[in-house]
Short mmCIF file of C-alpha atoms in Angstrom, two decimals:
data_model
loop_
_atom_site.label_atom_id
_atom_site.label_comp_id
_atom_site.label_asym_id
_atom_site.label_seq_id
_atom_site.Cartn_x
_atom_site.Cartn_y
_atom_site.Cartn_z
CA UNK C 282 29.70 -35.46 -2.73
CA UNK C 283 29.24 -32.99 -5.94
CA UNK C 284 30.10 -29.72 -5.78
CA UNK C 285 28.02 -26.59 -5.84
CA UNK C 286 25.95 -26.49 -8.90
CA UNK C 287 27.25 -23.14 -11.06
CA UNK C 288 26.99 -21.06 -13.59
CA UNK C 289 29.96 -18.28 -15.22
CA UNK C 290 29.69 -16.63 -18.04
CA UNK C 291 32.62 -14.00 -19.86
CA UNK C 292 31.18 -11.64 -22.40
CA UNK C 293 34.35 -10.58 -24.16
CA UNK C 294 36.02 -11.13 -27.37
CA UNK C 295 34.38 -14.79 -27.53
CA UNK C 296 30.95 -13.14 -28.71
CA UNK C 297 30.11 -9.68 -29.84
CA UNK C 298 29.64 -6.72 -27.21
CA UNK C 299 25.66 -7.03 -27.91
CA UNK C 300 25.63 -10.25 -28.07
CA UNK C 301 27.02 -10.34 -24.24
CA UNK C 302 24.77 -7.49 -23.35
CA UNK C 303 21.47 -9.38 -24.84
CA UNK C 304 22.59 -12.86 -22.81
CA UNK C 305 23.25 -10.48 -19.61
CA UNK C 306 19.88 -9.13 -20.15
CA UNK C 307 18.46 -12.17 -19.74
CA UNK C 308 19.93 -13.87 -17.01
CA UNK C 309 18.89 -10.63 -15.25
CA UNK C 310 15.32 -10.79 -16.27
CA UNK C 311 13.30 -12.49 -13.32
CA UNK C 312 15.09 -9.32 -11.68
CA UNK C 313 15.38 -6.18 -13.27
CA UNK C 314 14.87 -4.66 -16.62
CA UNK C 315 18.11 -3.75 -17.90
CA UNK C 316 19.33 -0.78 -20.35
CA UNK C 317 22.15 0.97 -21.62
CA UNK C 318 22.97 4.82 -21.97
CA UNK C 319 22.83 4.79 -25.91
CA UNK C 320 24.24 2.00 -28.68
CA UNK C 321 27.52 3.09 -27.95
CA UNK C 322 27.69 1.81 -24.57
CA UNK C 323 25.78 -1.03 -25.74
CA UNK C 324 29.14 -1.98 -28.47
CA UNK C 325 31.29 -1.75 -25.34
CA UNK C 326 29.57 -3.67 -23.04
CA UNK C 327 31.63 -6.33 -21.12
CA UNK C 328 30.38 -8.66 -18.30
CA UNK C 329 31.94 -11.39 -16.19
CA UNK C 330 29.17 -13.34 -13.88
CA UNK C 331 30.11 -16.46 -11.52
CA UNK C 332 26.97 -17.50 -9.93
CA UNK C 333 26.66 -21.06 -7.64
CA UNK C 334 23.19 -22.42 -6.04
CA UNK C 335 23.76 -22.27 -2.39
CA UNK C 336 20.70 -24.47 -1.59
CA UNK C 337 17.50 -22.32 -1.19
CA UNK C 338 19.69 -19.14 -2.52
CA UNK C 339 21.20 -17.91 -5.39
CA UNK C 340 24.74 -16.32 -4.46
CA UNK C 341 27.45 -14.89 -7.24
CA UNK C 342 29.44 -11.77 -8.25
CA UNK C 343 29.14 -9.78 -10.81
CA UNK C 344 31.44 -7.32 -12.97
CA UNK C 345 29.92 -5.14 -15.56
CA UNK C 346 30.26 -1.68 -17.00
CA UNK C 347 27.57 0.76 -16.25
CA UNK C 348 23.96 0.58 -16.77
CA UNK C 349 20.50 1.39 -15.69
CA UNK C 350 18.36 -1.45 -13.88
CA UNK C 351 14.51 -0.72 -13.35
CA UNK C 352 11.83 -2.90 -11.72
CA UNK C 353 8.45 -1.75 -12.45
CA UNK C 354 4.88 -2.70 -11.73
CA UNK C 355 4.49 -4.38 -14.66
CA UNK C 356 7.97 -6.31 -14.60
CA UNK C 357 6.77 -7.19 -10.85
CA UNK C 358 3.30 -8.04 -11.90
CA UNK C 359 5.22 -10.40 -14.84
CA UNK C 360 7.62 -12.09 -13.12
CA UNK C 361 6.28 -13.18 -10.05
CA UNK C 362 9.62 -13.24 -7.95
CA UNK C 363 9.04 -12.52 -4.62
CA UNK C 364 12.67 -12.62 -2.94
CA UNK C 365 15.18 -10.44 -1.32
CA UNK C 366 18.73 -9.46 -3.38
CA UNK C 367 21.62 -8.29 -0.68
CA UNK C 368 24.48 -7.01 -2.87
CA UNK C 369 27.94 -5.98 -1.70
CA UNK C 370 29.99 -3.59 -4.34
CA UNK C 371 33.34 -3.88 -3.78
CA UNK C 372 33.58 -2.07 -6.70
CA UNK C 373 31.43 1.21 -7.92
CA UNK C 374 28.59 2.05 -6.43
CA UNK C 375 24.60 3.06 -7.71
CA UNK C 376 22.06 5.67 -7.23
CA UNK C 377 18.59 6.16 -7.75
CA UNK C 378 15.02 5.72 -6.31
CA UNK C 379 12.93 2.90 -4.05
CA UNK C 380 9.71 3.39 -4.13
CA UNK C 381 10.43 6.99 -4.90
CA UNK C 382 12.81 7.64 -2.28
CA UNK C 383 16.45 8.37 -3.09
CA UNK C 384 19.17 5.52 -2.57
CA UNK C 385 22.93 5.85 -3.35
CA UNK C 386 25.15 2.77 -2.75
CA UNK C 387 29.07 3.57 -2.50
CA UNK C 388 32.04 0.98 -2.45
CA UNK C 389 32.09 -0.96 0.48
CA UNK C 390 28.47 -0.51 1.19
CA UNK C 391 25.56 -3.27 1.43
CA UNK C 392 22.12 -2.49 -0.14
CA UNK C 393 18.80 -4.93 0.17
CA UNK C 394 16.44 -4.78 -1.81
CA UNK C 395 12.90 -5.94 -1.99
CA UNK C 396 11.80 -7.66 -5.39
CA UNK C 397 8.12 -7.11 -4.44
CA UNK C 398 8.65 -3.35 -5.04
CA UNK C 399 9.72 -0.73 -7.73
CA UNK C 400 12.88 0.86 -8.20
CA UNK C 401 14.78 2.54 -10.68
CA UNK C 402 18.98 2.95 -10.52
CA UNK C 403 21.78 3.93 -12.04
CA UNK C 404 24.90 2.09 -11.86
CA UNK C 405 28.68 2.78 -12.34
CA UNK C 406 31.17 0.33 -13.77
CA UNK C 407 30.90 -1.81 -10.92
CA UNK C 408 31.79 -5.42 -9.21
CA UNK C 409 29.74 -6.42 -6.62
CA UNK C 410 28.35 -9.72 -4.47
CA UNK C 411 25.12 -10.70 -4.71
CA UNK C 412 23.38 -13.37 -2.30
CA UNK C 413 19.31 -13.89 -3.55
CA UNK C 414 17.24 -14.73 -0.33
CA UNK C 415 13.17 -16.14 -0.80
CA UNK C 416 10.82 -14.14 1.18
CA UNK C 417 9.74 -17.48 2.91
CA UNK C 418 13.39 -17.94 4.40
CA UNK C 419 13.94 -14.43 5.82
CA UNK C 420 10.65 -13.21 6.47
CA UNK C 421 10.38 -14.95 10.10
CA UNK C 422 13.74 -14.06 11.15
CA UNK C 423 13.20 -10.09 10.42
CA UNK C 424 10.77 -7.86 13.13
CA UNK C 425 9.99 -5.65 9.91
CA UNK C 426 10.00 -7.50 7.20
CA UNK C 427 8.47 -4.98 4.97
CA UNK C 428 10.67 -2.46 6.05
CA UNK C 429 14.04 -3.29 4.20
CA UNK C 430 14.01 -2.04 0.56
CA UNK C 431 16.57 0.24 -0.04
CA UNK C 432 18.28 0.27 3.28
CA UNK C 433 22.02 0.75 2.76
CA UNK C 434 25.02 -0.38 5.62
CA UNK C 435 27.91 1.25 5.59
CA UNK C 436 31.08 -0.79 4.92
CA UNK C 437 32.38 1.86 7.71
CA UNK C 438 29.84 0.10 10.52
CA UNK C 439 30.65 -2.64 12.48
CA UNK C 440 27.44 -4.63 11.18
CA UNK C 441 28.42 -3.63 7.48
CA UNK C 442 32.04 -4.70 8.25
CA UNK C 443 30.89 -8.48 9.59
CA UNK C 444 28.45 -8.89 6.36
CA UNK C 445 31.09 -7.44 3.65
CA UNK C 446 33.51 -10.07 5.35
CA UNK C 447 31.19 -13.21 5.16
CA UNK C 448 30.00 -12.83 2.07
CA UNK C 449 33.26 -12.45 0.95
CA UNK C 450 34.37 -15.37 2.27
CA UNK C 451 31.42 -17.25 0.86
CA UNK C 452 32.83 -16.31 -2.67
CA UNK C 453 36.18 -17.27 -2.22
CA UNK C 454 34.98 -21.29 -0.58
CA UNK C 455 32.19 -21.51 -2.74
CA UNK C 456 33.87 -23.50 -5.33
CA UNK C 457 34.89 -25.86 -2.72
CA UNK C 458 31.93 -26.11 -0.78
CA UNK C 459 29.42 -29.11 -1.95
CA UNK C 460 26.08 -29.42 -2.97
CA UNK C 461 25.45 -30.48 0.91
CA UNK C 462 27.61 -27.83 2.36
CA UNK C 463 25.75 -24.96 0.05
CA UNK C 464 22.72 -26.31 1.43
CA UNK C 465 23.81 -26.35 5.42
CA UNK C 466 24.99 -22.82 5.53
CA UNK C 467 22.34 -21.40 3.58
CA UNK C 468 20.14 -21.12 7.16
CA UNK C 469 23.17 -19.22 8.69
CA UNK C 470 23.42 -16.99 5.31
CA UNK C 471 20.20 -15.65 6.57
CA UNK C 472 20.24 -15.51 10.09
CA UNK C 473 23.18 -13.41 9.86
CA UNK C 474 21.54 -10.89 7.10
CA UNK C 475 18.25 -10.67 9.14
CA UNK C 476 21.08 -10.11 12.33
CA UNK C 477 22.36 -7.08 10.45
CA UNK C 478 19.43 -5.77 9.04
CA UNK C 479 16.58 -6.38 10.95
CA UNK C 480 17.48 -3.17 13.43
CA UNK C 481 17.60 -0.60 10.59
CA UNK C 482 13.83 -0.92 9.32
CA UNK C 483 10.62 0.26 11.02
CA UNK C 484 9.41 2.58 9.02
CA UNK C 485 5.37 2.11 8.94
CA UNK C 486 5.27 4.34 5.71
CA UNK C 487 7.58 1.42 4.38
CA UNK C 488 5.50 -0.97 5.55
CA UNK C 489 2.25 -0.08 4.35
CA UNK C 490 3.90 0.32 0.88
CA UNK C 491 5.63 -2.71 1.01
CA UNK C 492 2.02 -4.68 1.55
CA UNK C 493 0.47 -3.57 -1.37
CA UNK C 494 3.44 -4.87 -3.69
CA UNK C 495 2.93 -8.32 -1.76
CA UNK C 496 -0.55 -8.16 -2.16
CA UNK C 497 -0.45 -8.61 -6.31
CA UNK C 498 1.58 -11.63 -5.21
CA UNK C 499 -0.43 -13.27 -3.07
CA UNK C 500 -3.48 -12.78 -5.31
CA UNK C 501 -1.21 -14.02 -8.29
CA UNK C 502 -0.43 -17.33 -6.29
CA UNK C 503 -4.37 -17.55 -5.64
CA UNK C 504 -5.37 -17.55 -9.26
CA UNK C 505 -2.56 -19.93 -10.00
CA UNK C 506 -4.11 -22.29 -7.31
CA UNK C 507 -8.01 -21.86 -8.25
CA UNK C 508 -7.50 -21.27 -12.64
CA UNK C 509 -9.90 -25.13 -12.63
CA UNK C 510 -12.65 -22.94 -10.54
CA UNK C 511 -15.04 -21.62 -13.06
CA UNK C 512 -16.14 -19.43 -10.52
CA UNK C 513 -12.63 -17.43 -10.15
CA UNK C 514 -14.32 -13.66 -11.23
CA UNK C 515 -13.36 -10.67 -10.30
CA UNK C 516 -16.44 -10.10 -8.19
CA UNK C 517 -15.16 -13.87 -5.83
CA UNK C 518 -11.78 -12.33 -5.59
CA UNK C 519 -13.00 -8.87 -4.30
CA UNK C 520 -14.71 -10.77 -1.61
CA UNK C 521 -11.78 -13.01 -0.68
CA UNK C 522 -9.24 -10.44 -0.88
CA UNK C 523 -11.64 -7.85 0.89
CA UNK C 524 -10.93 -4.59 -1.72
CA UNK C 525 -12.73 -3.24 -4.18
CA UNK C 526 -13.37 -3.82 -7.85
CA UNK C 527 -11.21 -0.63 -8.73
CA UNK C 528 -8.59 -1.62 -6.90
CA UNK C 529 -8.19 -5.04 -8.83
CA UNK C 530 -8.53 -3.51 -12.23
CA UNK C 531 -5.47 -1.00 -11.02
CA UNK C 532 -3.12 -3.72 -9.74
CA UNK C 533 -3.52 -5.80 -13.15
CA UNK C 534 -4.30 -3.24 -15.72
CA UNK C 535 0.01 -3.66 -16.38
CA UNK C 536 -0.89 -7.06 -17.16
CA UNK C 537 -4.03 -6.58 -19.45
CA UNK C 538 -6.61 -6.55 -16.75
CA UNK C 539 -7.49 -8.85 -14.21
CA UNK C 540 -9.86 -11.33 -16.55
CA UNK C 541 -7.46 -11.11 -18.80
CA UNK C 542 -4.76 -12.58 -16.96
CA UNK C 543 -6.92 -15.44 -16.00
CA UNK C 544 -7.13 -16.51 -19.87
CA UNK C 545 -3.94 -16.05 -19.89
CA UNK C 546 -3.16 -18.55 -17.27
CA UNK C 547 -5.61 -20.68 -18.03
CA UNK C 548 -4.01 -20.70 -21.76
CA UNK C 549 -0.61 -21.77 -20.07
CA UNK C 550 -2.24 -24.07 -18.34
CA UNK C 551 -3.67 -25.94 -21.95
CA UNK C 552 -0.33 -25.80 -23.33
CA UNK C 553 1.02 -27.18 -20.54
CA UNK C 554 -1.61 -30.39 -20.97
CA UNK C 555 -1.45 -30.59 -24.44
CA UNK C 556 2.51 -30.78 -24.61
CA UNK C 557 3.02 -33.22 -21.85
CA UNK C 558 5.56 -35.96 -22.03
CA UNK C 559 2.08 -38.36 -20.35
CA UNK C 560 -0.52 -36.35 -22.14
CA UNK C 561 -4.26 -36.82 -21.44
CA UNK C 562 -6.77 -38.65 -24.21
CA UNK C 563 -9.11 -35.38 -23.46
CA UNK C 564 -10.03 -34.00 -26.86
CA UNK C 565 -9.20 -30.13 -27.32
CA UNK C 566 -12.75 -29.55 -27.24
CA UNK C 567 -12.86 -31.02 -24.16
CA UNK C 568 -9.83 -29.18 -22.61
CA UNK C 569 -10.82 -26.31 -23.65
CA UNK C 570 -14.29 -26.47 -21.57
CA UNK C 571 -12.92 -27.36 -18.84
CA UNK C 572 -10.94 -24.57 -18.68
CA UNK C 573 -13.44 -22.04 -19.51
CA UNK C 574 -13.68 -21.42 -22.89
CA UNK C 575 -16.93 -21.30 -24.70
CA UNK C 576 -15.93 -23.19 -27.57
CA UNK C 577 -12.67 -24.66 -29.38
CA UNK C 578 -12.62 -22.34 -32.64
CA UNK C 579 -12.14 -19.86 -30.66
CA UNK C 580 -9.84 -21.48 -28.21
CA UNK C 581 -7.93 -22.81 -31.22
CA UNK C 582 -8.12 -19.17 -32.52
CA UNK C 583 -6.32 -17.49 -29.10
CA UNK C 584 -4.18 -20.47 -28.79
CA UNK C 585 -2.74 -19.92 -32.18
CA UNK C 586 -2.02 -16.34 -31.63
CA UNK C 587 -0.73 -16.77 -28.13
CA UNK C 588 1.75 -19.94 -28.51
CA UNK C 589 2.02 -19.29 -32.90
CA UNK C 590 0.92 -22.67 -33.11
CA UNK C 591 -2.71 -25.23 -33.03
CA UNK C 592 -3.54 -26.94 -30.16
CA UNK C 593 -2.83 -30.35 -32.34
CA UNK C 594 0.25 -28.87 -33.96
CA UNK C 595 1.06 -28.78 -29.89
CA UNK C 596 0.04 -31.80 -29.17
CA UNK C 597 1.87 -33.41 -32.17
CA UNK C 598 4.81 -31.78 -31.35
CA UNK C 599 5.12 -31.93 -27.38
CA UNK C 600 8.27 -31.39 -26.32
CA UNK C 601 9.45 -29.43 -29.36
CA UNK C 602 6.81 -27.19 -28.97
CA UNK C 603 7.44 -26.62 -25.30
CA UNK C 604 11.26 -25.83 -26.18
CA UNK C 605 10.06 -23.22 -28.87
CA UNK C 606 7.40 -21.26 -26.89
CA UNK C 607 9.68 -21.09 -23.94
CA UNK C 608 12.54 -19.43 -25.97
CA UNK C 609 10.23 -17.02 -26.99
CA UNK C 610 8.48 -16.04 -23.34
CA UNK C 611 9.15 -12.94 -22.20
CA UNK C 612 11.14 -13.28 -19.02
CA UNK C 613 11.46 -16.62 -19.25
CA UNK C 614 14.37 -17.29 -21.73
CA UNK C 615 18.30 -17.37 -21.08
CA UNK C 616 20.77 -19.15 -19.11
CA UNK C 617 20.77 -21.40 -16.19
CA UNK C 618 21.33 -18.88 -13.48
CA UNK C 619 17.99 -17.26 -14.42
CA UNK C 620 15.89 -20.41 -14.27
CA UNK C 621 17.40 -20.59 -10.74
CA UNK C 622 16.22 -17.68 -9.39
CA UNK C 623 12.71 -18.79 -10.83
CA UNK C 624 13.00 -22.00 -9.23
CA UNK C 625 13.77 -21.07 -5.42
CA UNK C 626 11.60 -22.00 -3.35
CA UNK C 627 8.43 -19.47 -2.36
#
């Protein structure tokens, strides 16, 4: 049986202080937006991550020095991560805002957070736990699911005690455990999280809050599923979603408006086609049509200034050109650990 699939990295005297911080930024990326106090702190920065892939989650620790993390709308609305982090600091602490409402995290304590939502912290040199949860996995064990980000446990409580101590203990095995053990435990993992938070949230303020972050979500994993459907307009999706044009044009204007994200999509979508290791014998022309764009100067025009590249340059290329354009997406560059947290399941 293999072991646990993981990922460490040091950043120390092996690379340059920046170049650590730049990698750390980007394993944290389908999470948080991460900065630094000034350039000082930036040439001093030090990091030490061991991460593993406990089947459906992502568990690891981390020790850094301090730093600010931020999740906006528009760093929601871009990375499409809709998951749960639990973190443990056994080391340093945080404070800041959730949704506007002050958090501070102390050592010993246990903060959850909800990736659907905004928040904005400030963190101390610190060493925590981390254990990354899909909403699909602990949704249906929790009587408020929407109710959780930002509540804090007390290392002090007897719940906070019995989570500090398993996850712990989850740390210290996981480089023994096996791909097959990672994966049997991960159920328990979140039956015993829901166990210690589930009592602690029923706010309905919370709640309603919480729904419309999950609603850009669920309307993002609708356009991803209809992008063929020349009739995916604004105007269909204010009738299937039941809200109102304005409302739309608020939730995407972070992402260039609502009909612009489409094209955008629907431009992924081409590249995706064109750079195929079994590509299709459609002409570009003809891809481009069917995917809603009047005609292929143009498309060959946005294409070019979207991907820096032709369609046929693309095409010619294939999996070159798929290596290239990923390096350069935002959010969607950097080490393995990141591309797991993408990859969990929905």
């Amino acid at each position: 049986m293999s072991g646990l699939p993981s990922f460490s990295f040091v950043g120390s005297a092996a690379s340059s202080a920046e170049e650590a911080f730049w990698t750390w930024r980007s394993i944290t990326s389908p999470l948080f937006d991460v900065s630094m106090p000034d350039s000082r702190a930036v040439e001093a920065f030090e990091v030490e991550v061991d991460s593993y892939h406990l089947g459906p989650l992502v568990f690891g620790s981390v020790s850094a020095n301090a730093q600010r993390f931020h999740r906006s709308p528009r760093t929601i609305a871009r990375s499409g991560i809709d998951h749960y982090v639990v973190q443990l600091y056994s080391q340093g602490g945080y404070a800041g805002e959730v949704d506007g409402q002050d958090i501070q995290v102390k050592p010993g304590d246990i903060s959850i957070l909800d990736l659907s939502r905004t928040l904005q912290t400030q963190a101390e040199r610190f060493h925590n736990l981390n254990c990354i949860v899909p909403r699909t996995m602990l949704e249906p064990l929790l009587r408020h699911p929407d109710g959780l980000h930002g509540t804090v446990l007390s290392g002090r409580t007897g719940l906070g005690h019995v989570l500090g101590t398993y996850l712990q203990t989850i740390y210290k095995t996981a480089g023994s455990l096996s791909a097959e053990d990672g994966a049997a435990i991960s159920e328990a993992t979140a039956s015993l999280i829901a166990g210690c938070f589930g009592p602690s949230a029923n706010s309905r303020e919370t709640v309603a809050t919480a729904k419309k972050g999950a609603l850009l979500l669920t309307i993002k994993r609708y356009i991803e599923a209809n992008l063929a459907d020349p009739d995916l307009t604004v105007e269909s999706m204010t009738r299937e979603f039941h809200v109102s044009r304005a409302t739309l044009v608020r939730m995407f204007e972070p992402l260039g408006g609502l009909s612009g994200y489409i094209r955008e999509r629907r431009m992924f979508r081409c590249f995706a086609e064109l750079t195929s290791p079994s590509p299709s014998h459609r002409s570009i022309a003809d891809l481009a049509y069917s995917w809603g764009f009047g005609n292929e100067a143009a498309f060959s025009r946005a294409f070019r200034r979207m991907f820096g590249m032709s369609p046929r340059e693309a095409r010619a290329e294939g999996t070159l050109a798929r290596v290239a354009v990923q390096r350069h997406r935002p959010g969607s560059s950097g080490p393995a650990v990141a591309q797991w947290i993408r990859d969990l399941q929905m």
